[in-house]
mmCIF file of C-alpha atoms and ligand atoms in Angstrom:
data_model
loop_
_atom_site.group_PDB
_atom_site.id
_atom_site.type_symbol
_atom_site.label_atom_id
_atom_site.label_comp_id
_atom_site.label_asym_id
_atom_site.label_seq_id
_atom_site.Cartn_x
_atom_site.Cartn_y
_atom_site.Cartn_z
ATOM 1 C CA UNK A 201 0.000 0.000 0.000
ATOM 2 C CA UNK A 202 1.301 3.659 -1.002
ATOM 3 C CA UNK A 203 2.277 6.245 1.849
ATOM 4 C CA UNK A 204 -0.767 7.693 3.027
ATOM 5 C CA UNK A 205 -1.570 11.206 4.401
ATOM 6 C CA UNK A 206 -2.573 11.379 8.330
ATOM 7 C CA UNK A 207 -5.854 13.596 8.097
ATOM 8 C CA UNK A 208 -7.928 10.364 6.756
ATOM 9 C CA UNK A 209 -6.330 8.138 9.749
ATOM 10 C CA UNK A 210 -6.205 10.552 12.117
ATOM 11 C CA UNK A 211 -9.772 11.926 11.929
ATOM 12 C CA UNK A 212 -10.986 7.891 11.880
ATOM 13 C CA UNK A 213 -8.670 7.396 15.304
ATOM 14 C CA UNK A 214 -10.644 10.151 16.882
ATOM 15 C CA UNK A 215 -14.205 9.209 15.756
ATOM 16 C CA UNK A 216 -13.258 5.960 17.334
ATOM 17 C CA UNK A 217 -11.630 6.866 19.833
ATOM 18 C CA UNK A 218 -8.041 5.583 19.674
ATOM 19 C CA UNK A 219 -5.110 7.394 19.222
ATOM 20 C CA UNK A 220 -2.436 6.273 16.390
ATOM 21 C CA UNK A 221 1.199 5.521 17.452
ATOM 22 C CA UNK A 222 3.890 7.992 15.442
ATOM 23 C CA UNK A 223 7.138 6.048 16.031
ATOM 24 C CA UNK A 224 10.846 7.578 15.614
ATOM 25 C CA UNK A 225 12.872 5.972 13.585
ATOM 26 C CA UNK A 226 16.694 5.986 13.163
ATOM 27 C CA UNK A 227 17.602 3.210 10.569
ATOM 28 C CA UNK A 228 17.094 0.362 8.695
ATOM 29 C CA UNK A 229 16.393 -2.055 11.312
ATOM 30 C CA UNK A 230 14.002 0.553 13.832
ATOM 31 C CA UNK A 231 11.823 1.061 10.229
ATOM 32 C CA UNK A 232 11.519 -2.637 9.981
ATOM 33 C CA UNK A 233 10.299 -2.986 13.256
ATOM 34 C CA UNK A 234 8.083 -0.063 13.201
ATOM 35 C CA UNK A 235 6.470 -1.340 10.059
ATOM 36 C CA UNK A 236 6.191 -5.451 11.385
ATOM 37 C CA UNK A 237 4.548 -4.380 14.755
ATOM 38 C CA UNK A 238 1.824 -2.244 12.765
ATOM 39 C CA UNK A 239 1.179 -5.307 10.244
ATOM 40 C CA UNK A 240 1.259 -7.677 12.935
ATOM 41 C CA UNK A 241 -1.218 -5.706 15.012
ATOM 42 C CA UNK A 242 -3.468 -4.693 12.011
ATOM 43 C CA UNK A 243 -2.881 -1.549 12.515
ATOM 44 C CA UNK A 244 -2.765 2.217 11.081
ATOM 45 C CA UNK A 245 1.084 3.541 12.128
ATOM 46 C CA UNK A 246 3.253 6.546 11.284
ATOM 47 C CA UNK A 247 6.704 6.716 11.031
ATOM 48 C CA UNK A 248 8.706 9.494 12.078
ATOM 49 C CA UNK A 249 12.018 11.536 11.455
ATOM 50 C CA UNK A 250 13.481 14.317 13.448
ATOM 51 C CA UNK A 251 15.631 16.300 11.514
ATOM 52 C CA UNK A 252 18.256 15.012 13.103
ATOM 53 C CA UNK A 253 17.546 11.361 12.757
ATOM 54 C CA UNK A 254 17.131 12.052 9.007
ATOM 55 C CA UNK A 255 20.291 13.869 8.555
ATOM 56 C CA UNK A 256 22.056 10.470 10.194
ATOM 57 C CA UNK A 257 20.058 8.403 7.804
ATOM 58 C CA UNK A 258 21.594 10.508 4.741
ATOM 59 C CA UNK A 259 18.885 12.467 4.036
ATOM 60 C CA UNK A 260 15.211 13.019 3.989
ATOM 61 C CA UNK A 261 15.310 11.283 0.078
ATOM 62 C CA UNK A 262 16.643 8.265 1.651
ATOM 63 C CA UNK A 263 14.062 8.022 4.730
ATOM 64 C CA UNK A 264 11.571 8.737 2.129
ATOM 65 C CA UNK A 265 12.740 5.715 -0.375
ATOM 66 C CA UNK A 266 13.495 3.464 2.472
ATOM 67 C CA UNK A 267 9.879 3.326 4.186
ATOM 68 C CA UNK A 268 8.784 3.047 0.541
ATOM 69 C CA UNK A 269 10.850 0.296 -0.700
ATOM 70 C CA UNK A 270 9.924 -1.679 2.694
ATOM 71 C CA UNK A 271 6.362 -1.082 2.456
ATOM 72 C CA UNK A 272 6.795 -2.634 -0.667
ATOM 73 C CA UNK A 273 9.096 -5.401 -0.219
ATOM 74 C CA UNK A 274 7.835 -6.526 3.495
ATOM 75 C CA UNK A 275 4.118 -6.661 1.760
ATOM 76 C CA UNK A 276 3.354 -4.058 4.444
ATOM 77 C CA UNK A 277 -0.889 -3.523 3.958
ATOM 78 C CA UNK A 278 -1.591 -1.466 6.744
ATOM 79 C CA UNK A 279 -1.821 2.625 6.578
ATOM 80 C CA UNK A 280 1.363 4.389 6.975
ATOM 81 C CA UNK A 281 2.344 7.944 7.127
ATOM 82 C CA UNK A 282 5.815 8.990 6.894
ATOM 83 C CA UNK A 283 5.836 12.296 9.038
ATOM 84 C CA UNK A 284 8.391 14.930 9.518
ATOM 85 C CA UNK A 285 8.791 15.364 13.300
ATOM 86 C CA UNK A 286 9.234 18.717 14.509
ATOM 87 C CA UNK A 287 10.567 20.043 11.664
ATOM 88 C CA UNK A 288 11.861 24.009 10.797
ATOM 89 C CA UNK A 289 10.427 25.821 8.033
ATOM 90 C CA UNK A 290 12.806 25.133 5.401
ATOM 91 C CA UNK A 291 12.758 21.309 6.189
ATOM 92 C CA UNK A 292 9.274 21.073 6.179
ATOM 93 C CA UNK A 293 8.941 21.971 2.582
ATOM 94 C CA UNK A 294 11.279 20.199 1.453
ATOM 95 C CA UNK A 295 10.075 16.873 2.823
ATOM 96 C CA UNK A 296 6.847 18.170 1.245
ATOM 97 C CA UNK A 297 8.650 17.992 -2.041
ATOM 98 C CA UNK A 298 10.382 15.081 -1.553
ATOM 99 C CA UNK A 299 7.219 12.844 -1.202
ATOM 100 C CA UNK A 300 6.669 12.717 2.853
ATOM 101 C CA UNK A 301 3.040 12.598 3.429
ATOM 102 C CA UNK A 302 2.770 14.601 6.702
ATOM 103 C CA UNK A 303 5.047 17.198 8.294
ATOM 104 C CA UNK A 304 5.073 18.992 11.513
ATOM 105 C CA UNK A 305 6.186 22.685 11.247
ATOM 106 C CA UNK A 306 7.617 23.602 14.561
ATOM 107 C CA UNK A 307 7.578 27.360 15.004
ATOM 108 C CA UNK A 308 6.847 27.096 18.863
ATOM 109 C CA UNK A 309 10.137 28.797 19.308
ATOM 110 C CA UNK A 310 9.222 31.764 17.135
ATOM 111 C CA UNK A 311 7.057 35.165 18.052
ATOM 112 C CA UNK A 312 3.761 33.993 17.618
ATOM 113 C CA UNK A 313 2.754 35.874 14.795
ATOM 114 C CA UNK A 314 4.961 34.320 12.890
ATOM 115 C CA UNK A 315 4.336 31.109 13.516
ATOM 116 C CA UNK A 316 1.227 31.758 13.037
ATOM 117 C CA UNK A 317 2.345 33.062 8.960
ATOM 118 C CA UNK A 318 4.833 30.365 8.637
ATOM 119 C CA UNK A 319 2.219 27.920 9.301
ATOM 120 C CA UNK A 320 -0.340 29.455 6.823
ATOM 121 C CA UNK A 321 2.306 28.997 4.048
ATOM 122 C CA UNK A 322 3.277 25.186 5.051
ATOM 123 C CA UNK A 323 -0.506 24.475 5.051
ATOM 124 C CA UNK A 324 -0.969 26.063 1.794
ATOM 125 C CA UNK A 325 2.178 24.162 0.126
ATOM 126 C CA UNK A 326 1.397 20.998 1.915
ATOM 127 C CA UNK A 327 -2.055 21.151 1.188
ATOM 128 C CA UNK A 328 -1.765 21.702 -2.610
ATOM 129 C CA UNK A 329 0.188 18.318 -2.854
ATOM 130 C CA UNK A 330 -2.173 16.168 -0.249
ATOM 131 C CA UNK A 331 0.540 16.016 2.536
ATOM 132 C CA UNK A 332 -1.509 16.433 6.696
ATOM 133 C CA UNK A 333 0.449 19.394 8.632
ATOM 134 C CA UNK A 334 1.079 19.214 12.570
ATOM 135 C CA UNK A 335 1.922 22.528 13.999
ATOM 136 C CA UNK A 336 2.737 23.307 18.101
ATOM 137 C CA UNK A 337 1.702 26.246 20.172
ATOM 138 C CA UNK A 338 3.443 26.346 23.448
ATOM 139 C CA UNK A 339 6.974 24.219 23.655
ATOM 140 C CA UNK A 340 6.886 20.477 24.951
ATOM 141 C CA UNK A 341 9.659 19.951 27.360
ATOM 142 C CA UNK A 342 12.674 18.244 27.694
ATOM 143 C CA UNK A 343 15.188 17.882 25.129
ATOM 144 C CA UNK A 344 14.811 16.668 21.494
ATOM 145 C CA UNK A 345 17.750 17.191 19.059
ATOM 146 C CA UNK A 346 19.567 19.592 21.016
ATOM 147 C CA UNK A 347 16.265 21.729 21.029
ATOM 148 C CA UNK A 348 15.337 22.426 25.131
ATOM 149 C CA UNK A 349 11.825 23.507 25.641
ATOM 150 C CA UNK A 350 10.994 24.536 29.315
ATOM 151 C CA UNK A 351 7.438 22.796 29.221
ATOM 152 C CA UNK A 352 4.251 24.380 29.647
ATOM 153 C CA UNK A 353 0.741 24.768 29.496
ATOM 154 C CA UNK A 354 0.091 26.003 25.903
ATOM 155 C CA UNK A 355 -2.768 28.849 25.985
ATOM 156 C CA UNK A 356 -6.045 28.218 24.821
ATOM 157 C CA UNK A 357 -6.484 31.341 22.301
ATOM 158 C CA UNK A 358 -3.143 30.347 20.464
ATOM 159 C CA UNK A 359 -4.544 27.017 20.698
ATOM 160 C CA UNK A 360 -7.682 28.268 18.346
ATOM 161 C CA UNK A 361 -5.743 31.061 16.283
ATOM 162 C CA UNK A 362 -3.612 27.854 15.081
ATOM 163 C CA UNK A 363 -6.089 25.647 14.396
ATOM 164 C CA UNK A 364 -7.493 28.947 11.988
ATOM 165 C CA UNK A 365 -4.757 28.661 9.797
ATOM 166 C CA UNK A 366 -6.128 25.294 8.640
ATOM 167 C CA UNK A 367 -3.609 22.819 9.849
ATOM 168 C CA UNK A 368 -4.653 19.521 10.099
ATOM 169 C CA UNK A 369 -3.854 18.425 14.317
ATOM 170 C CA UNK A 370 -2.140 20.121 16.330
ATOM 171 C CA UNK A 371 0.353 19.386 19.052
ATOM 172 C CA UNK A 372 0.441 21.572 22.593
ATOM 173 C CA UNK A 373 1.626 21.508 25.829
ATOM 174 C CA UNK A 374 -0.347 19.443 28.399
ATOM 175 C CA UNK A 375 2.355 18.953 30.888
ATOM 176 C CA UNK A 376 4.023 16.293 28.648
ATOM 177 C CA UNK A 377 7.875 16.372 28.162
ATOM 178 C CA UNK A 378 9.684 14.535 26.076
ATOM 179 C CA UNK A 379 12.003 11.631 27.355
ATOM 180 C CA UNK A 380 11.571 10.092 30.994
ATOM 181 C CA UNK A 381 9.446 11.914 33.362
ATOM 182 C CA UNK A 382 10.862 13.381 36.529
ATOM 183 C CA UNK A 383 9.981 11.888 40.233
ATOM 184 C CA UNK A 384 7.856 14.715 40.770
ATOM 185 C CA UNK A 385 6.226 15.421 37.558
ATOM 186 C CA UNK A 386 2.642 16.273 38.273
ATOM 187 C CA UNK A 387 0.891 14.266 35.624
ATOM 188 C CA UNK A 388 -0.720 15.766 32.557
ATOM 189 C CA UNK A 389 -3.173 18.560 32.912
ATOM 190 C CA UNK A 390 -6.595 16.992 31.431
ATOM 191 C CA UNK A 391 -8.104 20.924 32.412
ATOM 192 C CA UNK A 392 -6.143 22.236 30.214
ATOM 193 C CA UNK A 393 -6.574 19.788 27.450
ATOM 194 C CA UNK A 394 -10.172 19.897 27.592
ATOM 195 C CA UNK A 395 -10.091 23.490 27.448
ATOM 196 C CA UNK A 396 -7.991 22.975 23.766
ATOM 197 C CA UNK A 397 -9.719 20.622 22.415
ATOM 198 C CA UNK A 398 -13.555 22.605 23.046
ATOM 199 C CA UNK A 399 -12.038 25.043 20.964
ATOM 200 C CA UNK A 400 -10.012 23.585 17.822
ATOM 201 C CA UNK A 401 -13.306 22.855 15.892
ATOM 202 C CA UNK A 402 -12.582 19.074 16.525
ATOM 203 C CA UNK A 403 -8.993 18.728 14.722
ATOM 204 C CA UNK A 404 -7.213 16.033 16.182
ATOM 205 C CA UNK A 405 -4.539 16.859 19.171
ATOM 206 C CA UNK A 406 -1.154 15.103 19.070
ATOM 207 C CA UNK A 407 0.777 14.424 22.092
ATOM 208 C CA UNK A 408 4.043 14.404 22.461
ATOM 209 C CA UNK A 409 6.517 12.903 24.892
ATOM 210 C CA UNK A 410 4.317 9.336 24.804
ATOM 211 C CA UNK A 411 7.199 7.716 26.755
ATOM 212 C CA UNK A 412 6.454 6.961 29.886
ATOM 213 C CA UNK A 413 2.844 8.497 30.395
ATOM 214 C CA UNK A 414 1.213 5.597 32.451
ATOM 215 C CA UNK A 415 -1.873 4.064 30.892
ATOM 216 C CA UNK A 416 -4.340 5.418 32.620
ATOM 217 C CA UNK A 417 -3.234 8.891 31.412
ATOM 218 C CA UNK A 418 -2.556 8.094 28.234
ATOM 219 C CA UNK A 419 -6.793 6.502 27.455
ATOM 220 C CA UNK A 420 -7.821 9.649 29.593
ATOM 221 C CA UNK A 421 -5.858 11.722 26.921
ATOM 222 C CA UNK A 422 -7.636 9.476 24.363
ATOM 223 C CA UNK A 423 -11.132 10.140 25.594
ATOM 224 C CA UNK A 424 -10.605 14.204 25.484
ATOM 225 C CA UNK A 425 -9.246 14.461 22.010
ATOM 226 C CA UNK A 426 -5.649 13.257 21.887
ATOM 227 C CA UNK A 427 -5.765 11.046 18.958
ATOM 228 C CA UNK A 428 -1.633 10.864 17.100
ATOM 229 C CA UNK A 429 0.875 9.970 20.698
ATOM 230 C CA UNK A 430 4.467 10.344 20.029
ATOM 231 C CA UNK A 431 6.841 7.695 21.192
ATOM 232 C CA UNK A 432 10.732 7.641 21.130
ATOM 233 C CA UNK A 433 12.682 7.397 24.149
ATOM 234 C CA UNK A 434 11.084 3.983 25.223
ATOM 235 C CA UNK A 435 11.934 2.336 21.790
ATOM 236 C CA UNK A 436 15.537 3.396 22.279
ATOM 237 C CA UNK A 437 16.031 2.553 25.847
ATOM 238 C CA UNK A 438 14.185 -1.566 24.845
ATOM 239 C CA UNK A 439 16.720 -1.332 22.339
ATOM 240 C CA UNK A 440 19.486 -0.679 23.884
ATOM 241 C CA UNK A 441 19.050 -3.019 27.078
ATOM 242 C CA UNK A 442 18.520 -6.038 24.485
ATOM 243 C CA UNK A 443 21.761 -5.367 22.992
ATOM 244 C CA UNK A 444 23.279 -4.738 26.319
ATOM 245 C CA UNK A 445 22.169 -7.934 27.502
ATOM 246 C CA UNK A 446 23.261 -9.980 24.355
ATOM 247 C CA UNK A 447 26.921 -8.910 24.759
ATOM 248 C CA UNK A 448 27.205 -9.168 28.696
ATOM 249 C CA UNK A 449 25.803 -12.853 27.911
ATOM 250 C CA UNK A 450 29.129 -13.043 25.478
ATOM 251 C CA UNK A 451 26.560 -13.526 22.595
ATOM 252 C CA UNK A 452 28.590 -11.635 20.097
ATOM 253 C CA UNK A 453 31.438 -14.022 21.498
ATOM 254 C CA UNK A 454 29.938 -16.936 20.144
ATOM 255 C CA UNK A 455 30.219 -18.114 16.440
ATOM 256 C CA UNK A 456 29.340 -15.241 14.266
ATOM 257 C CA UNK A 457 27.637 -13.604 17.099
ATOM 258 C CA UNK A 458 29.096 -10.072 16.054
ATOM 259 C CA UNK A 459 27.483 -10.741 12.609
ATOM 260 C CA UNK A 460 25.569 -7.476 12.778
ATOM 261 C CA UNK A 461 22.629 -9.442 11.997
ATOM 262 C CA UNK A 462 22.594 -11.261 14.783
ATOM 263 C CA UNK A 463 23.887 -8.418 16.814
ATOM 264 C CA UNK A 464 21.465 -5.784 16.342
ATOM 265 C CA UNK A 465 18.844 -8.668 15.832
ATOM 266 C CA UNK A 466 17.167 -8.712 19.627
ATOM 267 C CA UNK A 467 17.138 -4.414 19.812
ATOM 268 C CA UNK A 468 15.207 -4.770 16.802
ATOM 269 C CA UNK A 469 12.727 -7.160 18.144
ATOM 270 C CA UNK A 470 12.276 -5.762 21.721
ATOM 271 C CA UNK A 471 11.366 -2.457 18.803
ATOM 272 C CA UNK A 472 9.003 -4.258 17.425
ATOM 273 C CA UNK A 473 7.484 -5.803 20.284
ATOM 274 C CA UNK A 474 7.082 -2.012 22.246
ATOM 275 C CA UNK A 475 5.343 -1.167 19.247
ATOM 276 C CA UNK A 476 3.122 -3.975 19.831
ATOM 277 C CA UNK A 477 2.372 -2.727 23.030
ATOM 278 C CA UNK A 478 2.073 0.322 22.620
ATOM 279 C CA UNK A 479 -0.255 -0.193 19.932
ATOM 280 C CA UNK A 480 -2.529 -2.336 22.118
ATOM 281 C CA UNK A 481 -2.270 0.685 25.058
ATOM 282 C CA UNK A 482 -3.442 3.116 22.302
ATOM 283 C CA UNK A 483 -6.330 1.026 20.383
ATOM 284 C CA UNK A 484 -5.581 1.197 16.938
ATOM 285 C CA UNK A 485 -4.983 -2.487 16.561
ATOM 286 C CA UNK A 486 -7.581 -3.975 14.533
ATOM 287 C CA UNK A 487 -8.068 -0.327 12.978
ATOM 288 C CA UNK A 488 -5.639 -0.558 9.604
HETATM 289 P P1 13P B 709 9.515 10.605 23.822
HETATM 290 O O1 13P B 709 10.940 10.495 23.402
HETATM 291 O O2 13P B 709 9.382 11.132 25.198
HETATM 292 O O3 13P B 709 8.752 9.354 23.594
HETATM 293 O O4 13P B 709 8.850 11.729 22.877
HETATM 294 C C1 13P B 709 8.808 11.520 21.503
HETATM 295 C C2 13P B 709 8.261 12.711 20.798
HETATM 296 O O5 13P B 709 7.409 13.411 21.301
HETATM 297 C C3 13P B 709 8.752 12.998 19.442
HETATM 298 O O6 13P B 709 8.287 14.209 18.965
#
């Protein structure tokens, strides 16, 4: 099945009442995984580049052919998005070129105003050529490609203007940060998300920082409007503690063990099998 756009998916997931998963990947093997733990669970998935993830993978061109060529050769039937995640200006159109079918246009750093223009023009380009644009009012904490945002509740009347320009969901600050959650964090602020969401004119809200948000938070989120959840850290930190534990059990010791098949072979499962989960947690299984 070609890349799809995430309006279509995206508006279904919050009619029913799921959210969709919008996985980070990093390589070969993390796209594989992605794309076998949405098959396997029927579901609707999007894959996602940072800017920096993409640059590492040589380019947006080669994310772009990569998720294409494995949709293709893994006989991949389920829905899938390929989604620029939080992406500047000049990379978002350029991924809109380049074939991605959904971008996010981060200007939460900028005055207002102009994100506000910047995010007109993205819609407009991104519109013309069917591609679903994710925009942010009100930086997401924690640290993503070198990019610190303090965190915050993201006001209610940006929250609206945004939605005006015609973008398609729209990501804000709940309380959510990205990567692992202090001690003391305080949970997400459902107030404040129903507050958003009442006045958005129903777009779909996105939220970020899915890693580590326990369950019960993450279906409450679901039942106000949250309907894309971003997830990153946990598929690195499954990945990295199934490699660890293959070479301190001298795995890579053994035969061809440091074949980097067999090497990066159980990170890539414990991938795939997060994605499961997390797939189950967030409802769209049974949903492709
Ligand atoms: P986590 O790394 O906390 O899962 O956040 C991912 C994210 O929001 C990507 O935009």
């Amino acid at each position: 099945m070609a890349l799809v756009s995430a309006t279509e998916m995206l508006k279904k997931a919050k009619e029913g009442k799921y959210a969709v998963g919008a996985f980070n990947t990093n390589n070969l093997e993390w796209t594989k995984a992605i794309l076998k733990g949405a098959q396997e669970s029927n579901s609707p998935v999007m894959i996602q580049t940072s800017m920096g993830a993409a640059k590492y993978m040589g380019g947006y061109q080669v994310c772009y052919d990569l998720v294409n060529d494995l949709i293709d050769s893994m006989g991949i039937t389920v829905p899938v998005a390929l989604h620029l995640d939080h992406g500047e200006y000049e990379d978002a159109l350029k991924c809109i070129e380049i074939g991605y079918t959904s971008v996010m246009f981060d200007g939460s750093h900028l005055p207002f105003e102009e994100n506000l223009e910047k995010a007109k023009d993205v819609v407009a380009k991104a519109h013309a050529k069917g591609v679903s644009v994710e925009c942010e009012v009100g930086s997401i904490g924690g640290e993503e490609d070198g990019v610190i945002g303090s965190g915050e509740l993201a006001d209610p009347a940006e929250c609206k203007a945004m939605s005006e320009t015609g973008i398609d969901f729209l990501a804000a600050g709940i309380g959510n940060i990205h990567g692992s959650y202090p001690e003391n964090w305080a949970g997400l602020s459902f107030d404040r998300l129903a507050e958003i969401a009442a006045v958005i004119d129903g777009k779909p809200m996105v939220l970020h920082g899915g890693s580590g948000i326990p369950l019960d938070q993450i279906q409450k989120a679901i039942s106000l409007g949250v309907s894309k959840i971003n997830v990153n850290t946990e598929c690195q930190e499954v990945f990295a503690a199934a490699t660890r534990k293959y070479i301190e059990e001298g795995k890579d010791l053994e035969g061809k063990g440091f074949d980097p098949r067999k090497l990066l072979a159980p990170g890539t499962t414990a991938v795939t099998e997060l994605v499961k989960e997390r797939i189950q947690w967030f409802g769209s299984n049974g949903k492709a």
